[in-house]
PDB file of C-alpha atoms in Angstrom:
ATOM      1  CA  UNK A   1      94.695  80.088 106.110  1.00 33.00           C
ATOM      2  CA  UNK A   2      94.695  83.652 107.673  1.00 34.00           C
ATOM      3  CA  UNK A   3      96.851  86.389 106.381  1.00 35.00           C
ATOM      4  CA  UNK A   4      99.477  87.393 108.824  1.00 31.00           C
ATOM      5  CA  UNK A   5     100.579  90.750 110.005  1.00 33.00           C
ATOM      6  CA  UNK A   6     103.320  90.828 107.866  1.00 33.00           C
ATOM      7  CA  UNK A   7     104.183  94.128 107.877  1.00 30.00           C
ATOM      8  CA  UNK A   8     103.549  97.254 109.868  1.00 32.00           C
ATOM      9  CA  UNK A   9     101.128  99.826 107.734  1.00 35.00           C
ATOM     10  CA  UNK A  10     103.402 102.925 106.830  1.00 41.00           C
ATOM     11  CA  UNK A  11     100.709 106.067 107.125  1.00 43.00           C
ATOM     12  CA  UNK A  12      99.344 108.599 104.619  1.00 57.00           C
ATOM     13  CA  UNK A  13      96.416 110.296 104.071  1.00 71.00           C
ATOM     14  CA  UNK A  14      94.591 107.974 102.059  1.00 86.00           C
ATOM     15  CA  UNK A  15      96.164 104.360 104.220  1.00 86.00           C
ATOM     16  CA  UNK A  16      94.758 106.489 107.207  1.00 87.00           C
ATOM     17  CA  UNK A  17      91.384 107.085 105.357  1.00 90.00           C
ATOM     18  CA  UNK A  18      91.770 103.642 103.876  1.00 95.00           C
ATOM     19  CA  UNK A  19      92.121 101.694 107.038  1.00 93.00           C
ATOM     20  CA  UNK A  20      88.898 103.696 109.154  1.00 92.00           C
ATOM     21  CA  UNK A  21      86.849 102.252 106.359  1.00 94.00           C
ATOM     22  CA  UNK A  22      88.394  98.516 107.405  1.00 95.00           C
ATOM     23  CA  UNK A  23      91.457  98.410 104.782  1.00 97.00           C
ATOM     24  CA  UNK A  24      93.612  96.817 107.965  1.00 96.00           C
ATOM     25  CA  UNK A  25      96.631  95.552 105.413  1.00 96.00           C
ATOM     26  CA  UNK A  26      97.272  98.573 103.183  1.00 96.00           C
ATOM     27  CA  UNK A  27     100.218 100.913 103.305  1.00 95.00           C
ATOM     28  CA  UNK A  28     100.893 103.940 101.524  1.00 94.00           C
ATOM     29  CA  UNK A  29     103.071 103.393  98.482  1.00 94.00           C
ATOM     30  CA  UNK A  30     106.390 104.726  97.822  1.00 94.00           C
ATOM     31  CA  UNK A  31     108.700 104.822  94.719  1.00 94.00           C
ATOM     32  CA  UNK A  32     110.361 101.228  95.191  1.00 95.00           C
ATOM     33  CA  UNK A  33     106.847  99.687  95.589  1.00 95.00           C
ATOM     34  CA  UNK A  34     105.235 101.985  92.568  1.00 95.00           C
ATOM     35  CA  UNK A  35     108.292 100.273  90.553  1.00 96.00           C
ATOM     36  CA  UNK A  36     107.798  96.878  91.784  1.00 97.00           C
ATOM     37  CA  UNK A  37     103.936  97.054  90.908  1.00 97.00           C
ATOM     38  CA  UNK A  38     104.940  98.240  87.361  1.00 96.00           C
ATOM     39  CA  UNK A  39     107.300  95.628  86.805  1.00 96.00           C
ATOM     40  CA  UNK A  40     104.539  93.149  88.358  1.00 96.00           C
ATOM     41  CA  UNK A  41     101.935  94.116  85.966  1.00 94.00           C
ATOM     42  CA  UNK A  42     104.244  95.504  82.960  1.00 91.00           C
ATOM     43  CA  UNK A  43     102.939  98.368  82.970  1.00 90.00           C
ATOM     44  CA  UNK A  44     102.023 101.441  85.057  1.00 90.00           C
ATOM     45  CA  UNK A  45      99.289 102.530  87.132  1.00 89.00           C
ATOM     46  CA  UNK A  46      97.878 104.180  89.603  1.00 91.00           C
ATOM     47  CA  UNK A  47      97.093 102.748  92.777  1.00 93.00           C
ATOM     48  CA  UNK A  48      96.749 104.389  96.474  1.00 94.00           C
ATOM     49  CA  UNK A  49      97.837 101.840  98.720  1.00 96.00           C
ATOM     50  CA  UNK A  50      98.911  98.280  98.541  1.00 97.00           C
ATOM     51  CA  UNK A  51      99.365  95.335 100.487  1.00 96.00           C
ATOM     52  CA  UNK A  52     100.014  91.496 101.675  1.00 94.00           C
ATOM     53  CA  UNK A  53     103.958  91.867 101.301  1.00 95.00           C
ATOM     54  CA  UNK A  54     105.534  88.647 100.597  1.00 97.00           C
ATOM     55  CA  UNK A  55     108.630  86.968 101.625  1.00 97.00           C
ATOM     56  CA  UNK A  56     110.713  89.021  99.448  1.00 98.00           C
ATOM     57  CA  UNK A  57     109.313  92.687 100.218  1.00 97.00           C
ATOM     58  CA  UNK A  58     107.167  92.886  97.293  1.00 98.00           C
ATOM     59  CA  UNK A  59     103.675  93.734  97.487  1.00 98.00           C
ATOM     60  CA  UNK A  60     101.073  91.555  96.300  1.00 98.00           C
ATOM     61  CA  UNK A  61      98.180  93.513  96.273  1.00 98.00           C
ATOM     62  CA  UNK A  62      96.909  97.374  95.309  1.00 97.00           C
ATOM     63  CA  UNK A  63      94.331  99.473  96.170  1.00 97.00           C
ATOM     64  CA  UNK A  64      93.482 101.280  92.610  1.00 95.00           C
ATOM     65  CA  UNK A  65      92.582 104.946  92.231  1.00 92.00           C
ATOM     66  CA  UNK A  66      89.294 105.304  90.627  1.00 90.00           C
ATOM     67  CA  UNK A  67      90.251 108.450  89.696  1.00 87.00           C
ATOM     68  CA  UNK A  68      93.418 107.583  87.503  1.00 73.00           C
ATOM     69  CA  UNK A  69      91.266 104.724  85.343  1.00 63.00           C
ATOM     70  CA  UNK A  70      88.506 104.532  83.543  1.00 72.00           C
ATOM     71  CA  UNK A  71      85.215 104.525  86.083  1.00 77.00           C
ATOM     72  CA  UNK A  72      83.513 101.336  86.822  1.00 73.00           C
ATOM     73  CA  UNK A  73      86.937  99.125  86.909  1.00 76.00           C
ATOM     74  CA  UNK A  74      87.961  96.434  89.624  1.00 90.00           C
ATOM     75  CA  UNK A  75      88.860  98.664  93.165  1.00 95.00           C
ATOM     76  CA  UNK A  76      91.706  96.025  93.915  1.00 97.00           C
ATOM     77  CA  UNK A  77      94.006  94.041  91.700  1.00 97.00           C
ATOM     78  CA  UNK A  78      96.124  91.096  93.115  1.00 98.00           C
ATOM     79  CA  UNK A  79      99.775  91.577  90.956  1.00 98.00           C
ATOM     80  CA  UNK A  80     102.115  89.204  92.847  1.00 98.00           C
ATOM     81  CA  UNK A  81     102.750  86.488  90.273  1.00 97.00           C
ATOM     82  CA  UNK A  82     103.443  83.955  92.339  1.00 98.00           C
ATOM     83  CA  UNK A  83      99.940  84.005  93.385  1.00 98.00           C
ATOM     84  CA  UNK A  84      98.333  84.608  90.292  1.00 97.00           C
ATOM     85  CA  UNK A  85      99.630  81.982  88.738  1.00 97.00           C
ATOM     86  CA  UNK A  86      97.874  79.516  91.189  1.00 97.00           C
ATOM     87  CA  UNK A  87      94.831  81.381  90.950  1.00 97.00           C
ATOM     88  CA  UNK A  88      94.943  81.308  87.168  1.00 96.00           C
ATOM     89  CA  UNK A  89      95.229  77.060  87.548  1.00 96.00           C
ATOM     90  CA  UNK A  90      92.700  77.167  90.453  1.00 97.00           C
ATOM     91  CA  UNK A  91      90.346  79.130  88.372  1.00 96.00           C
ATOM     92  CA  UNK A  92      91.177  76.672  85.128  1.00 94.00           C
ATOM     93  CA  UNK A  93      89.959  73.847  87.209  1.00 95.00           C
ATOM     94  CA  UNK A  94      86.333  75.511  88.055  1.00 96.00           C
ATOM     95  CA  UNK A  95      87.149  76.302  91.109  1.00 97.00           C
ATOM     96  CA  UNK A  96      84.820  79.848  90.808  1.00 97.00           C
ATOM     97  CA  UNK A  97      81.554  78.054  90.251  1.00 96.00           C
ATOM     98  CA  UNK A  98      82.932  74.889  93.058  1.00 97.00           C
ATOM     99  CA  UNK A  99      83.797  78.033  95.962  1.00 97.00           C
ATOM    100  CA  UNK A 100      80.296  79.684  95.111  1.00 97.00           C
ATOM    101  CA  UNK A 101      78.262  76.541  95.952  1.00 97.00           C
ATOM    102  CA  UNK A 102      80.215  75.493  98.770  1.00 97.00           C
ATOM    103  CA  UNK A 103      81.199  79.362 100.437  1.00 97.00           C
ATOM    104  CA  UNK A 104      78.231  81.445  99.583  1.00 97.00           C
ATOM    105  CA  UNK A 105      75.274  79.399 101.990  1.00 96.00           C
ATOM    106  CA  UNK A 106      77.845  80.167 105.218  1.00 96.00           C
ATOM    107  CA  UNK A 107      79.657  83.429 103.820  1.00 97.00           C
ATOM    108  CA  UNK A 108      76.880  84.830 102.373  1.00 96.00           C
ATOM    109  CA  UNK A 109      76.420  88.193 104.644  1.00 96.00           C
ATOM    110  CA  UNK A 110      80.647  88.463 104.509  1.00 97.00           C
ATOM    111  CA  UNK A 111      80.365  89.090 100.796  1.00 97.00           C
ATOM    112  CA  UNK A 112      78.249  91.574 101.639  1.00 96.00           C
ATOM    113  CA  UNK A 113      80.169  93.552 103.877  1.00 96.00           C
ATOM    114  CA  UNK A 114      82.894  92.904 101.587  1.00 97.00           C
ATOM    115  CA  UNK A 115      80.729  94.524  98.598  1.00 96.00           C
ATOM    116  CA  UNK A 116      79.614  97.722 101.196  1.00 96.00           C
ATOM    117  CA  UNK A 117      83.103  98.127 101.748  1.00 97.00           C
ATOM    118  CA  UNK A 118      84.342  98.346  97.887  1.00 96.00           C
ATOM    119  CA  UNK A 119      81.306 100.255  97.612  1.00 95.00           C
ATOM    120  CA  UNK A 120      81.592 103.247 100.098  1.00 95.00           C
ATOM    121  CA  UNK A 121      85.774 103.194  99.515  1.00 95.00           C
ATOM    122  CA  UNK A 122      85.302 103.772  95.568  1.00 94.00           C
ATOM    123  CA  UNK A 123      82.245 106.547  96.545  1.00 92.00           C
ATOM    124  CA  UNK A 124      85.185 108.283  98.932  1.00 92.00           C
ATOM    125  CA  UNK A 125      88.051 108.375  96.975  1.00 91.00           C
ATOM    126  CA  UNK A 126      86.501 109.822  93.700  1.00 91.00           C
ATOM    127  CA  UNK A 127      86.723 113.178  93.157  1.00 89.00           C
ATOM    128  CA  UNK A 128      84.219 116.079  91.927  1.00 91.00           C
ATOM    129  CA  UNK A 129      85.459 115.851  88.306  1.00 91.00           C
ATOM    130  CA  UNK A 130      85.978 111.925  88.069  1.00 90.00           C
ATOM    131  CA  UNK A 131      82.018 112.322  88.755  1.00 91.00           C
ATOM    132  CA  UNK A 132      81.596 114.516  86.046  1.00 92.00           C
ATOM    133  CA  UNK A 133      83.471 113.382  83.789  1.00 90.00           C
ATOM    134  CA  UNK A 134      82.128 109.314  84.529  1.00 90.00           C
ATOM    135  CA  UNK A 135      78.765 111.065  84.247  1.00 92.00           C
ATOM    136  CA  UNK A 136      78.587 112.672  80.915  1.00 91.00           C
ATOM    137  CA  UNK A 137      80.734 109.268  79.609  1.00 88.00           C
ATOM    138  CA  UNK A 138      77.886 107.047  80.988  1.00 89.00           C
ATOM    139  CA  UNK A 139      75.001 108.802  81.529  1.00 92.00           C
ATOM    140  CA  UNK A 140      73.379 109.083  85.514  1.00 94.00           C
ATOM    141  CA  UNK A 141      71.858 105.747  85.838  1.00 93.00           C
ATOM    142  CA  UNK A 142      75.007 103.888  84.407  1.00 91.00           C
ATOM    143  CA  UNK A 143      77.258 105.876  86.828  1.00 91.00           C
ATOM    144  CA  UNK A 144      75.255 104.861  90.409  1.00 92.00           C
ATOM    145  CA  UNK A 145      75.200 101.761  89.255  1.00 91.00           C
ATOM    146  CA  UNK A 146      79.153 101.615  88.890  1.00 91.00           C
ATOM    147  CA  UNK A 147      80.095 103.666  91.760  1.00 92.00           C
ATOM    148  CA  UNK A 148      77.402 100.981  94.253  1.00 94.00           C
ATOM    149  CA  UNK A 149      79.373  98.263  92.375  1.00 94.00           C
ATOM    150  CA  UNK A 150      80.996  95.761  95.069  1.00 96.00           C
ATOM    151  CA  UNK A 151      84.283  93.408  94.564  1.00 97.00           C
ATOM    152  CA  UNK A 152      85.086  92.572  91.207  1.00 95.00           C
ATOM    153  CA  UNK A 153      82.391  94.780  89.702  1.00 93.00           C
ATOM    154  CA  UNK A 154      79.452  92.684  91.509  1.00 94.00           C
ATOM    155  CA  UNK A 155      76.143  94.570  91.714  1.00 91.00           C
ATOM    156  CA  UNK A 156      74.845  94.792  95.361  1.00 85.00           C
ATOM    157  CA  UNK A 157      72.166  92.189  94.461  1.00 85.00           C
ATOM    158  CA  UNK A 158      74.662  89.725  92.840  1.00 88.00           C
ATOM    159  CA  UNK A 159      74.678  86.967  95.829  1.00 89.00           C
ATOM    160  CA  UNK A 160      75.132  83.988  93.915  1.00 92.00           C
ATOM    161  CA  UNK A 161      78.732  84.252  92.677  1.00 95.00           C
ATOM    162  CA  UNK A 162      81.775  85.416  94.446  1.00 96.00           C
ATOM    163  CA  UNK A 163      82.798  85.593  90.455  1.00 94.00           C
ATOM    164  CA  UNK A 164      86.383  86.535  90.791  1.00 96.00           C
ATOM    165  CA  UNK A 165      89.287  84.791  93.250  1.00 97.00           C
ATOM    166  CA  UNK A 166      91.782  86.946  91.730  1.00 97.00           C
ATOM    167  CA  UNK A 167      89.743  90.005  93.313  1.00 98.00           C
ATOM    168  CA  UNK A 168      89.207  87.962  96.682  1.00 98.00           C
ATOM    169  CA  UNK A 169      92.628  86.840  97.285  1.00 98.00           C
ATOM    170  CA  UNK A 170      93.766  90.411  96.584  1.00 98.00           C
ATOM    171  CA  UNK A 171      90.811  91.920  99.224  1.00 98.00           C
ATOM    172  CA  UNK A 172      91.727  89.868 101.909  1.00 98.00           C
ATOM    173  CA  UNK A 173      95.153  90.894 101.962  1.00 98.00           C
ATOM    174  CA  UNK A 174      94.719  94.159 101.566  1.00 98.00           C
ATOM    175  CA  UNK A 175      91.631  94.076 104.202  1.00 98.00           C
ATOM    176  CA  UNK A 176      92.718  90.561 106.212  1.00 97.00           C
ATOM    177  CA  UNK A 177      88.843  90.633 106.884  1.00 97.00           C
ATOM    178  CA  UNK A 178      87.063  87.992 103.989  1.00 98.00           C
ATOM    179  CA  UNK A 179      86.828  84.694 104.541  1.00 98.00           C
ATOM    180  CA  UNK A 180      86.242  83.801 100.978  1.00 98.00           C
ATOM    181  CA  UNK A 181      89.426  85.130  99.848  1.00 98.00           C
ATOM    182  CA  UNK A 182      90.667  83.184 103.175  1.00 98.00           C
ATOM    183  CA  UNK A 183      89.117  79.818 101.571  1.00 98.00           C
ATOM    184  CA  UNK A 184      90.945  80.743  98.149  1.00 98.00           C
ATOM    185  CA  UNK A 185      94.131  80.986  99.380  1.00 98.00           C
ATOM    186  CA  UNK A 186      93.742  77.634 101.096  1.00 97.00           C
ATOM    187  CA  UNK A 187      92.622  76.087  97.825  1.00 97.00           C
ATOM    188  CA  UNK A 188      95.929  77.367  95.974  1.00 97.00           C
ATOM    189  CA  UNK A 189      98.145  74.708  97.167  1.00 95.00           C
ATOM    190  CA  UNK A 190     100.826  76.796  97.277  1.00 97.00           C
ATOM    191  CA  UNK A 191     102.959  78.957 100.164  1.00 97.00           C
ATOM    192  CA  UNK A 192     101.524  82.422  99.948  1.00 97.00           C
ATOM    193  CA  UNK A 193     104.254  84.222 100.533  1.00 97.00           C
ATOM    194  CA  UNK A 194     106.429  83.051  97.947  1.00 98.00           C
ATOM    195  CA  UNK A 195     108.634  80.198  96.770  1.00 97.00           C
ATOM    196  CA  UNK A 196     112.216  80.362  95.365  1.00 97.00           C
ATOM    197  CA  UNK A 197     112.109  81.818  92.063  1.00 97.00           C
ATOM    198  CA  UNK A 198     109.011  84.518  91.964  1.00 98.00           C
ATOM    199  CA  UNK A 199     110.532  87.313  93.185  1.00 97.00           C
ATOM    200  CA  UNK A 200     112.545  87.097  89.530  1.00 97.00           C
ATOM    201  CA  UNK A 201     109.424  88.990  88.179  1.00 97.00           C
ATOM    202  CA  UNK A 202     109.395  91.523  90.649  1.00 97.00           C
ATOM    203  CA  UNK A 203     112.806  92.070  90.525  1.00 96.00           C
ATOM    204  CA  UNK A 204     113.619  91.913  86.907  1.00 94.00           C
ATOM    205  CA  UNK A 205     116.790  89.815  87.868  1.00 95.00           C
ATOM    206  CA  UNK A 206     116.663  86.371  86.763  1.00 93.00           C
ATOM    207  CA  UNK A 207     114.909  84.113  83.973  1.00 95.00           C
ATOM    208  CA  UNK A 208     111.808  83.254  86.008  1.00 95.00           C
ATOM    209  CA  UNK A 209     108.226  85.259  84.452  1.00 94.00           C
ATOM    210  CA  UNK A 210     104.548  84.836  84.919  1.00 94.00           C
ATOM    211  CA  UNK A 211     102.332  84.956  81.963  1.00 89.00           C
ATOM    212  CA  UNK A 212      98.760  86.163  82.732  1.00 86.00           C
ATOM    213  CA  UNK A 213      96.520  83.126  81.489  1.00 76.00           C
ATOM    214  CA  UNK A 214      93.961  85.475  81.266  1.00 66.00           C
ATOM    215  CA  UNK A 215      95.587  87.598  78.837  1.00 58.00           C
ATOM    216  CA  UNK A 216      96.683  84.887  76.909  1.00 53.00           C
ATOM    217  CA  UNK A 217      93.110  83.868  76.216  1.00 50.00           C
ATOM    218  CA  UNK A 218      92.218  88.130  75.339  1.00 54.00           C
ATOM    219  CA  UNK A 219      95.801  87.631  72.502  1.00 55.00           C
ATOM    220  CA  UNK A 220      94.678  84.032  71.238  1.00 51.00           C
ATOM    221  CA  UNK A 221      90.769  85.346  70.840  1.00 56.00           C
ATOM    222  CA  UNK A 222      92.454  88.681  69.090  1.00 58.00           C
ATOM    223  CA  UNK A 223      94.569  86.315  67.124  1.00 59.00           C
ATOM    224  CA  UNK A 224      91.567  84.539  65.885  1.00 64.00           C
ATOM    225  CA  UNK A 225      89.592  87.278  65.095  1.00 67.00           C
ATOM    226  CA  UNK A 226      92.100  88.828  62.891  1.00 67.00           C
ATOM    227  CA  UNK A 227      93.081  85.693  61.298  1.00 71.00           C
ATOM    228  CA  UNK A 228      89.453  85.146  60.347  1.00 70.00           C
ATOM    229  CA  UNK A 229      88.626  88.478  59.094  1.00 68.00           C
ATOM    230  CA  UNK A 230      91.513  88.126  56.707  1.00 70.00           C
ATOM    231  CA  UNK A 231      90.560  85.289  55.430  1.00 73.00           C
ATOM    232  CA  UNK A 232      86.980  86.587  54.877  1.00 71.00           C
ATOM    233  CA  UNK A 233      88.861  89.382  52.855  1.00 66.00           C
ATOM    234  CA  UNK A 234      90.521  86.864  50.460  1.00 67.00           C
ATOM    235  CA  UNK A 235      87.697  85.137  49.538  1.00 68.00           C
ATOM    236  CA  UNK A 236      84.978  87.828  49.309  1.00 61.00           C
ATOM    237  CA  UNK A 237      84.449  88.509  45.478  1.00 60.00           C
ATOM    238  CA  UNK A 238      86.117  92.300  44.892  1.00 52.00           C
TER     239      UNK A 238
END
């Protein structure tokens, strides 16, 4: 499967800057598309461009600011749910460690270019301070680590996992150059530009959610955790 032209990139400074460094899918973001991302994720946040647009006009990708987050997170973030939700099953079924063996031997100098690119787009778009600031917080060595960091947080030396499909189905629509995150797609099962009920979510009209199975896991291990430091509490003599 190869992502499609599906819509024509709307310019700005950074989409301009964005697409010279090989971002071919992005487009600046406006206020309906800043809203759609928040009611995507459920939450805000700060992204510079985004991308992949689906059937409904929703986008289903972002380019993140590194300067509006904490430094050293993800560059990209897929948020259409209809997508993540077949990742989230695709991922269930070990489909990380399968793609890895079976991508990596043929795909191997894609990843990276793929990693360069995450790499010399995070180094461009963060400012003066956000390198101060990341500095003192980490310490020097920490920091050049971070900021050479490729897709998904992958150190440039990392070649034997592609780690995250989330992160490669979200840079190849924002990019429409990886053919991992080409092979991931293909593996979902699923039409990528929709079906009839997702753009619910995006829309906040109609019954139809997605429920991050990652998060889940993060609120059941919390859940534990609590649960079992309570009941250490009861029964530890006073």
């Amino acid at each position: 499967w190869q992502v499609a032209a599906a819509f024509s990139t709307r310019s700005g400074p950074v989409a301009e800057e964005l697409a010279a460094r090989g971002w071919k899918g992005v487009a600046s973001p406006n206020a309906e598309t800043v809203r759609a991302v928040e009611r995507q994720l459920g939450h805000g946040s700060s992204i510079v461009a985004v991308g992949g647009m689906c059937r409904y006009g929703y986008p289903q990708a972002v380019v993140l600011d590194p300067n509006g987050r904490k430094f050293g997170g993800h560059l990209v973030r897929l948020t259409c749910p209809h997508l993540c939700r077949h990742v989230d099953a695709t991922e269930s079924k070990g489909a990380v460690r399968a793609l890895s063996a079976r991508l990596l031997p043929k795909h191997l100098d894609a990843l990276r270019a793929v990693n360069l690119r995450h790499a010399t787009t995070r180094r461009a778009l963060v400012r003066n301070e956000t390198t101060e600031r990341a500095i003192q917080r980490l310490g020097e060595e920490a920091f050049q680590h971070a900021a050479a960091a490729g897709i998904a947080g992958l150190s440039p030396s990392q070649t034997n996992d592609i780690k995250c499909l989330h992160a490669h189905v979200a840079d190849v629509l924002l990019s429409r150059d990886n053919p991992i995150g080409d092979h991931a797609i293909a593996e979902l099962g699923c039409n990528p530009t929709g079906n009839l009920v997702c753009h619910q979510h995006c829309s906040g009209k109609g019954p139809w959610t997605y429920y991050p199975a990652k998060n889940k896991h993060k609120l059941w291990r919390a859940r534990d955790r609590r649960r079992d430091h309570n009941q250490r509490r009861r029964t530890s003599p006073e």
